[in-house]
Amino acid sequence: ALASTPGYDPNVFTAPVSRLTWTTLISDPRHPLNDRAISSFYAPGSTFKVLMSIVGLETGTITPETTVFCPGSVVIYNRQFMCWKKGGHGTVDVHRALVQSCNVFYYLLGRKVGIDAISKYAKMFGIGELSGIDIPGESRGNPPSAEWKQRIHKEPWYPGDTISVSIGQGLLATTPVQMATMISAVANGGTLVQPHLARDAKMESAKIPVAAETLALIRDALADVVEEGTATRAQLGPIHVAGKTGTAQVFKKSVGVDADKQPKNE
């Protein structure tokens, strides 16, 4: 499924478009002609922890038995980074860290694995890459890499940048279709499938070199996210589903302002 909102009535384009209709569409401050699913990019928030878990396990930085104690915050590079849960999650392994979306676990994991490994696996799973979907206007977003920051911002990558990326924030920005492609590869056992809308499209697919055991562990954790973790409201009764919650801050819009009072059309 693919959707973008606010939308517009595509039937107006089946005939010559009046000047009034076109002017109304292109001057609408909500930008209905912008396909947010493929061309807008956002901080993915904690959904990025799925990829971070894969990076940690595949690089041998952590094992399924590795544990971290989360007291609610951690000091890294002389700065305090907060977990979302006041008081913390206690001792967590990678399974529990995903189920409860523990920030402290992923802050520490990000510091250990470094941005180069994160960038490598992000690209393998289609993050920061064009998915090749068969409609025009797709964007790459902001891939998390030192090379990208130097090329675009003319600045070096700082260690603190990696900590923010580790929970799906900071300089990282992805398109919804990229995240859908990534999680599909996790769900299907490691095949990156090129998304398409045309029924008869001949699209490419590629096997990602990731251990089956790693993906099985991630899928089990994502099932428990819905069964007992942060996404219990996504339960569908007898139908077992898996997923991952994600909430990201937008700094310019959120400082000192109640998020519920912010406009939702941007």
CSV table of C-alpha atoms in Angstrom, one decimal:
chain,number,residue,atom,x,y,z
A,1,ALA,CA,0.0,0.0,0.0
A,2,LEU,CA,1.2,3.5,-0.8
A,3,ALA,CA,-0.5,6.7,0.3
A,4,SER,CA,0.3,10.4,0.7
A,5,THR,CA,-1.8,13.0,2.4
A,6,PRO,CA,-3.2,15.6,1.9
A,7,GLY,CA,-4.0,14.4,-1.7
A,8,TYR,CA,-5.9,15.7,-4.6
A,9,ASP,CA,-8.5,14.4,-7.1
A,10,PRO,CA,-6.5,12.8,-10.0
A,11,ASN,CA,-9.6,13.0,-12.2
A,12,VAL,CA,-8.9,16.7,-12.8
A,13,PHE,CA,-6.0,15.6,-14.9
A,14,THR,CA,-8.0,13.4,-17.3
A,15,ALA,CA,-8.9,16.5,-19.2
A,16,PRO,CA,-7.2,19.8,-19.9
A,17,VAL,CA,-6.6,21.4,-16.5
A,18,SER,CA,-8.1,24.9,-16.0
A,19,ARG,CA,-5.8,27.7,-14.9
A,20,LEU,CA,-7.8,28.1,-11.7
A,21,THR,CA,-7.5,24.4,-10.8
A,22,TRP,CA,-3.8,24.4,-11.4
A,23,THR,CA,-3.2,27.6,-9.5
A,24,THR,CA,-5.2,26.3,-6.6
A,25,LEU,CA,-3.1,23.1,-6.5
A,26,ILE,CA,0.3,24.6,-6.7
A,27,SER,CA,-0.5,27.5,-4.2
A,28,ASP,CA,-2.0,25.2,-1.6
A,29,PRO,CA,0.3,25.5,1.5
A,30,ARG,CA,-0.3,21.9,2.3
A,31,HIS,CA,1.5,20.9,-1.0
A,32,PRO,CA,-0.9,18.2,-2.1
A,33,LEU,CA,1.1,17.5,-5.3
A,34,ASN,CA,4.1,16.4,-3.2
A,35,ASP,CA,4.2,12.7,-2.8
A,36,ARG,CA,5.4,12.4,0.7
A,37,ALA,CA,5.8,8.6,0.6
A,38,ILE,CA,8.7,8.8,-1.9
A,39,SER,CA,9.9,12.4,-2.1
A,40,SER,CA,9.7,13.8,1.5
A,41,PHE,CA,12.2,12.6,4.1
A,42,TYR,CA,11.9,12.4,7.9
A,43,ALA,CA,13.7,11.3,11.0
A,44,PRO,CA,12.6,7.7,11.3
A,45,GLY,CA,13.0,7.7,15.1
A,46,SER,CA,13.0,4.4,16.9
A,47,THR,CA,12.1,2.4,13.8
A,48,PHE,CA,15.8,2.8,12.9
A,49,LYS,CA,16.6,0.6,16.0
A,50,VAL,CA,15.7,-2.4,13.9
A,51,LEU,CA,18.7,-1.7,11.6
A,52,MET,CA,20.9,-0.8,14.6
A,53,SER,CA,20.2,-4.2,16.1
A,54,ILE,CA,21.2,-5.9,12.8
A,55,VAL,CA,24.4,-3.8,12.7
A,56,GLY,CA,25.4,-4.7,16.2
A,57,LEU,CA,24.8,-8.5,15.7
A,58,GLU,CA,26.3,-8.8,12.3
A,59,THR,CA,29.5,-6.9,13.2
A,60,GLY,CA,29.9,-9.0,16.4
A,61,THR,CA,29.7,-5.9,18.5
A,62,ILE,CA,27.0,-7.5,20.5
A,63,THR,CA,25.6,-11.0,20.8
A,64,PRO,CA,22.0,-12.0,21.7
A,65,GLU,CA,23.3,-12.4,25.3
A,66,THR,CA,24.9,-9.0,25.6
A,67,THR,CA,23.2,-6.8,28.3
A,68,VAL,CA,23.2,-3.1,29.1
A,69,PHE,CA,21.8,-1.5,32.3
A,70,CYS,CA,19.5,1.4,31.6
A,71,PRO,CA,19.0,3.8,34.5
A,72,GLY,CA,17.1,6.3,32.4
A,73,SER,CA,20.1,8.2,30.9
A,74,VAL,CA,23.7,7.8,30.1
A,75,VAL,CA,26.6,10.2,29.9
A,76,ILE,CA,28.6,10.0,26.6
A,77,TYR,CA,31.2,12.5,25.5
A,78,ASN,CA,30.4,14.6,28.6
A,79,ARG,CA,26.8,15.0,27.6
A,80,GLN,CA,23.8,13.3,29.1
A,81,PHE,CA,21.5,11.4,26.7
A,82,MET,CA,18.1,10.5,28.0
A,83,CYS,CA,16.0,7.4,27.6
A,84,TRP,CA,12.4,7.9,26.9
A,85,LYS,CA,11.4,6.1,30.1
A,86,LYS,CA,12.0,8.0,33.3
A,87,GLY,CA,13.8,5.7,35.7
A,88,GLY,CA,15.0,3.5,32.8
A,89,HIS,CA,14.4,-0.1,31.7
A,90,GLY,CA,16.9,-1.8,33.9
A,91,THR,CA,19.0,-4.6,32.4
A,92,VAL,CA,18.2,-5.3,28.8
A,93,ASP,CA,19.6,-7.4,26.0
A,94,VAL,CA,19.0,-6.7,22.3
A,95,HIS,CA,15.6,-8.5,22.3
A,96,ARG,CA,14.3,-6.5,25.3
A,97,ALA,CA,15.9,-3.3,24.0
A,98,LEU,CA,13.8,-3.6,20.8
A,99,VAL,CA,10.6,-4.6,22.6
A,100,GLN,CA,10.8,-1.7,25.0
A,101,SER,CA,12.7,0.7,22.6
A,102,CYS,CA,15.4,1.4,25.1
A,103,ASN,CA,17.4,4.5,24.0
A,104,VAL,CA,20.4,3.9,26.3
A,105,PHE,CA,21.0,0.4,24.8
A,106,TYR,CA,21.2,2.0,21.3
A,107,TYR,CA,23.2,5.0,22.3
A,108,LEU,CA,25.9,2.7,23.7
A,109,LEU,CA,25.7,0.4,20.7
A,110,GLY,CA,26.1,3.3,18.3
A,111,ARG,CA,29.2,4.5,20.1
A,112,LYS,CA,30.7,1.0,19.7
A,113,VAL,CA,29.9,0.3,16.1
A,114,GLY,CA,30.6,3.7,14.7
A,115,ILE,CA,29.0,5.6,11.7
A,116,ASP,CA,30.9,3.6,9.0
A,117,ALA,CA,29.3,0.3,10.0
A,118,ILE,CA,25.9,2.0,10.4
A,119,SER,CA,26.2,3.6,6.9
A,120,LYS,CA,27.3,0.3,5.4
A,121,TYR,CA,24.3,-1.6,6.6
A,122,ALA,CA,21.9,1.2,6.0
A,123,LYS,CA,22.9,1.2,2.3
A,124,MET,CA,22.5,-2.6,2.2
A,125,PHE,CA,19.0,-2.3,3.4
A,126,GLY,CA,18.2,0.6,1.0
A,127,ILE,CA,18.4,3.5,3.5
A,128,GLY,CA,19.7,6.6,1.8
A,129,GLU,CA,19.4,4.9,-1.6
A,130,LEU,CA,16.8,5.2,-4.3
A,131,SER,CA,14.4,2.3,-4.1
A,132,GLY,CA,13.8,2.3,-7.8
A,133,ILE,CA,10.0,2.5,-7.4
A,134,ASP,CA,8.3,2.9,-10.8
A,135,ILE,CA,7.0,6.4,-10.3
A,136,PRO,CA,8.9,9.6,-10.7
A,137,GLY,CA,10.1,12.1,-8.0
A,138,GLU,CA,11.8,9.8,-5.5
A,139,SER,CA,14.3,11.3,-3.1
A,140,ARG,CA,17.3,9.7,-1.4
A,141,GLY,CA,16.9,11.5,2.0
A,142,ASN,CA,20.0,12.0,4.1
A,143,PRO,CA,22.1,8.9,4.4
A,144,PRO,CA,24.0,8.6,7.7
A,145,SER,CA,27.7,8.9,6.6
A,146,ALA,CA,30.8,11.0,7.3
A,147,GLU,CA,31.3,11.4,3.5
A,148,TRP,CA,27.8,12.8,3.0
A,149,LYS,CA,28.2,15.3,5.8
A,150,GLN,CA,31.5,16.5,4.5
A,151,ARG,CA,30.2,16.8,1.0
A,152,ILE,CA,26.9,18.5,1.8
A,153,HIS,CA,27.7,20.5,5.0
A,154,LYS,CA,31.5,20.9,4.6
A,155,GLU,CA,31.9,19.7,8.2
A,156,PRO,CA,33.5,16.6,9.7
A,157,TRP,CA,31.4,13.9,11.3
A,158,TYR,CA,31.5,14.3,15.1
A,159,PRO,CA,31.1,11.4,17.5
A,160,GLY,CA,28.0,12.9,19.0
A,161,ASP,CA,26.4,12.8,15.5
A,162,THR,CA,26.5,9.0,15.7
A,163,ILE,CA,24.7,8.9,19.1
A,164,SER,CA,21.7,10.8,17.6
A,165,VAL,CA,21.6,8.6,14.5
A,166,SER,CA,21.6,5.5,16.7
A,167,ILE,CA,18.0,6.3,17.7
A,168,GLY,CA,16.9,7.5,14.3
A,169,GLN,CA,17.4,11.2,14.8
A,170,GLY,CA,20.1,13.9,14.2
A,171,LEU,CA,21.3,14.1,10.6
A,172,LEU,CA,19.5,10.9,9.5
A,173,ALA,CA,16.4,11.4,7.3
A,174,THR,CA,14.7,8.7,5.3
A,175,THR,CA,11.7,8.4,3.0
A,176,PRO,CA,8.7,6.2,4.0
A,177,VAL,CA,9.3,3.9,1.0
A,178,GLN,CA,12.9,3.3,2.1
A,179,MET,CA,11.7,2.3,5.6
A,180,ALA,CA,9.0,0.1,4.1
A,181,THR,CA,11.6,-1.6,1.8
A,182,MET,CA,14.0,-2.1,4.8
A,183,ILE,CA,11.4,-3.7,7.1
A,184,SER,CA,10.2,-5.9,4.2
A,185,ALA,CA,13.7,-7.3,3.8
A,186,VAL,CA,13.7,-8.1,7.5
A,187,ALA,CA,10.3,-9.8,7.3
A,188,ASN,CA,11.0,-11.9,4.2
A,189,GLY,CA,14.3,-13.3,5.4
A,190,GLY,CA,16.8,-10.9,3.8
A,191,THR,CA,15.7,-10.1,0.3
A,192,LEU,CA,15.7,-6.5,-0.7
A,193,VAL,CA,12.8,-6.1,-3.2
A,194,GLN,CA,12.4,-3.1,-5.5
A,195,PRO,CA,8.9,-1.8,-4.8
A,196,HIS,CA,6.5,-1.2,-7.6
A,197,LEU,CA,3.0,-0.1,-8.4
A,198,ALA,CA,2.5,-1.4,-11.9
A,199,ARG,CA,1.0,-4.9,-11.7
A,200,ASP,CA,3.2,-6.4,-14.5
A,201,ALA,CA,6.4,-4.5,-13.5
A,202,LYS,CA,9.6,-6.6,-13.7
A,203,MET,CA,11.5,-5.3,-10.6
A,204,GLU,CA,14.8,-6.3,-9.2
A,205,SER,CA,15.6,-8.1,-6.0
A,206,ALA,CA,18.8,-8.9,-4.2
A,207,LYS,CA,19.8,-11.1,-1.3
A,208,ILE,CA,21.4,-9.2,1.6
A,209,PRO,CA,24.4,-10.9,3.2
A,210,VAL,CA,22.9,-11.1,6.7
A,211,ALA,CA,22.7,-14.2,8.8
A,212,ALA,CA,19.3,-15.9,9.0
A,213,GLU,CA,19.8,-16.2,12.8
A,214,THR,CA,20.1,-12.4,13.0
A,215,LEU,CA,16.9,-11.7,11.1
A,216,ALA,CA,15.0,-14.5,13.1
A,217,LEU,CA,16.0,-12.8,16.3
A,218,ILE,CA,14.9,-9.4,15.1
A,219,ARG,CA,11.5,-10.8,13.8
A,220,ASP,CA,10.9,-12.5,17.2
A,221,ALA,CA,11.6,-9.2,19.0
A,222,LEU,CA,9.3,-7.2,16.6
A,223,ALA,CA,6.5,-9.7,17.3
A,224,ASP,CA,6.9,-9.1,21.0
A,225,VAL,CA,6.9,-5.3,20.4
A,226,VAL,CA,3.2,-5.8,19.5
A,227,GLU,CA,2.5,-8.5,22.0
A,228,GLU,CA,3.9,-6.9,25.1
A,229,GLY,CA,6.0,-3.9,24.2
A,230,THR,CA,5.5,-0.4,23.0
A,231,ALA,CA,3.0,-1.3,20.2
A,232,THR,CA,0.3,-3.2,22.0
A,233,ARG,CA,-2.3,-1.0,20.5
A,234,ALA,CA,-1.5,-2.5,17.1
A,235,GLN,CA,-2.7,-5.9,18.1
A,236,LEU,CA,-5.2,-7.6,15.8
A,237,GLY,CA,-6.7,-10.2,18.0
A,238,PRO,CA,-6.0,-13.7,16.6
A,239,ILE,CA,-3.9,-12.3,13.8
A,240,HIS,CA,-0.3,-12.1,15.0
A,241,VAL,CA,1.6,-9.1,13.7
A,242,ALA,CA,5.0,-7.6,14.2
A,243,GLY,CA,6.2,-4.0,14.2
A,244,LYS,CA,8.2,-1.2,15.7
A,245,THR,CA,7.1,2.1,17.1
A,246,GLY,CA,9.0,5.3,16.3
A,247,THR,CA,8.7,8.8,17.6
A,248,ALA,CA,11.1,11.5,16.4
A,249,GLN,CA,11.6,15.1,17.6
A,250,VAL,CA,11.7,18.0,15.1
A,251,PHE,CA,13.9,20.5,16.9
A,252,LYS,CA,12.8,23.7,15.3
A,253,LYS,CA,9.1,23.0,15.9
A,254,SER,CA,9.2,21.4,19.3
A,255,VAL,CA,11.3,23.6,21.6
A,256,GLY,CA,9.1,24.7,24.4
A,257,VAL,CA,5.9,24.0,22.5
A,258,ASP,CA,3.3,21.4,23.1
A,259,ALA,CA,3.5,19.0,20.1
A,260,ASP,CA,-0.2,18.4,20.2
A,261,LYS,CA,-0.7,22.1,19.4
A,262,GLN,CA,1.5,22.0,16.3
A,263,PRO,CA,0.0,21.9,12.8
A,264,LYS,CA,0.0,18.4,11.3
A,265,ASN,CA,0.1,19.4,7.7
A,266,GLU,CA,3.9,19.8,7.3
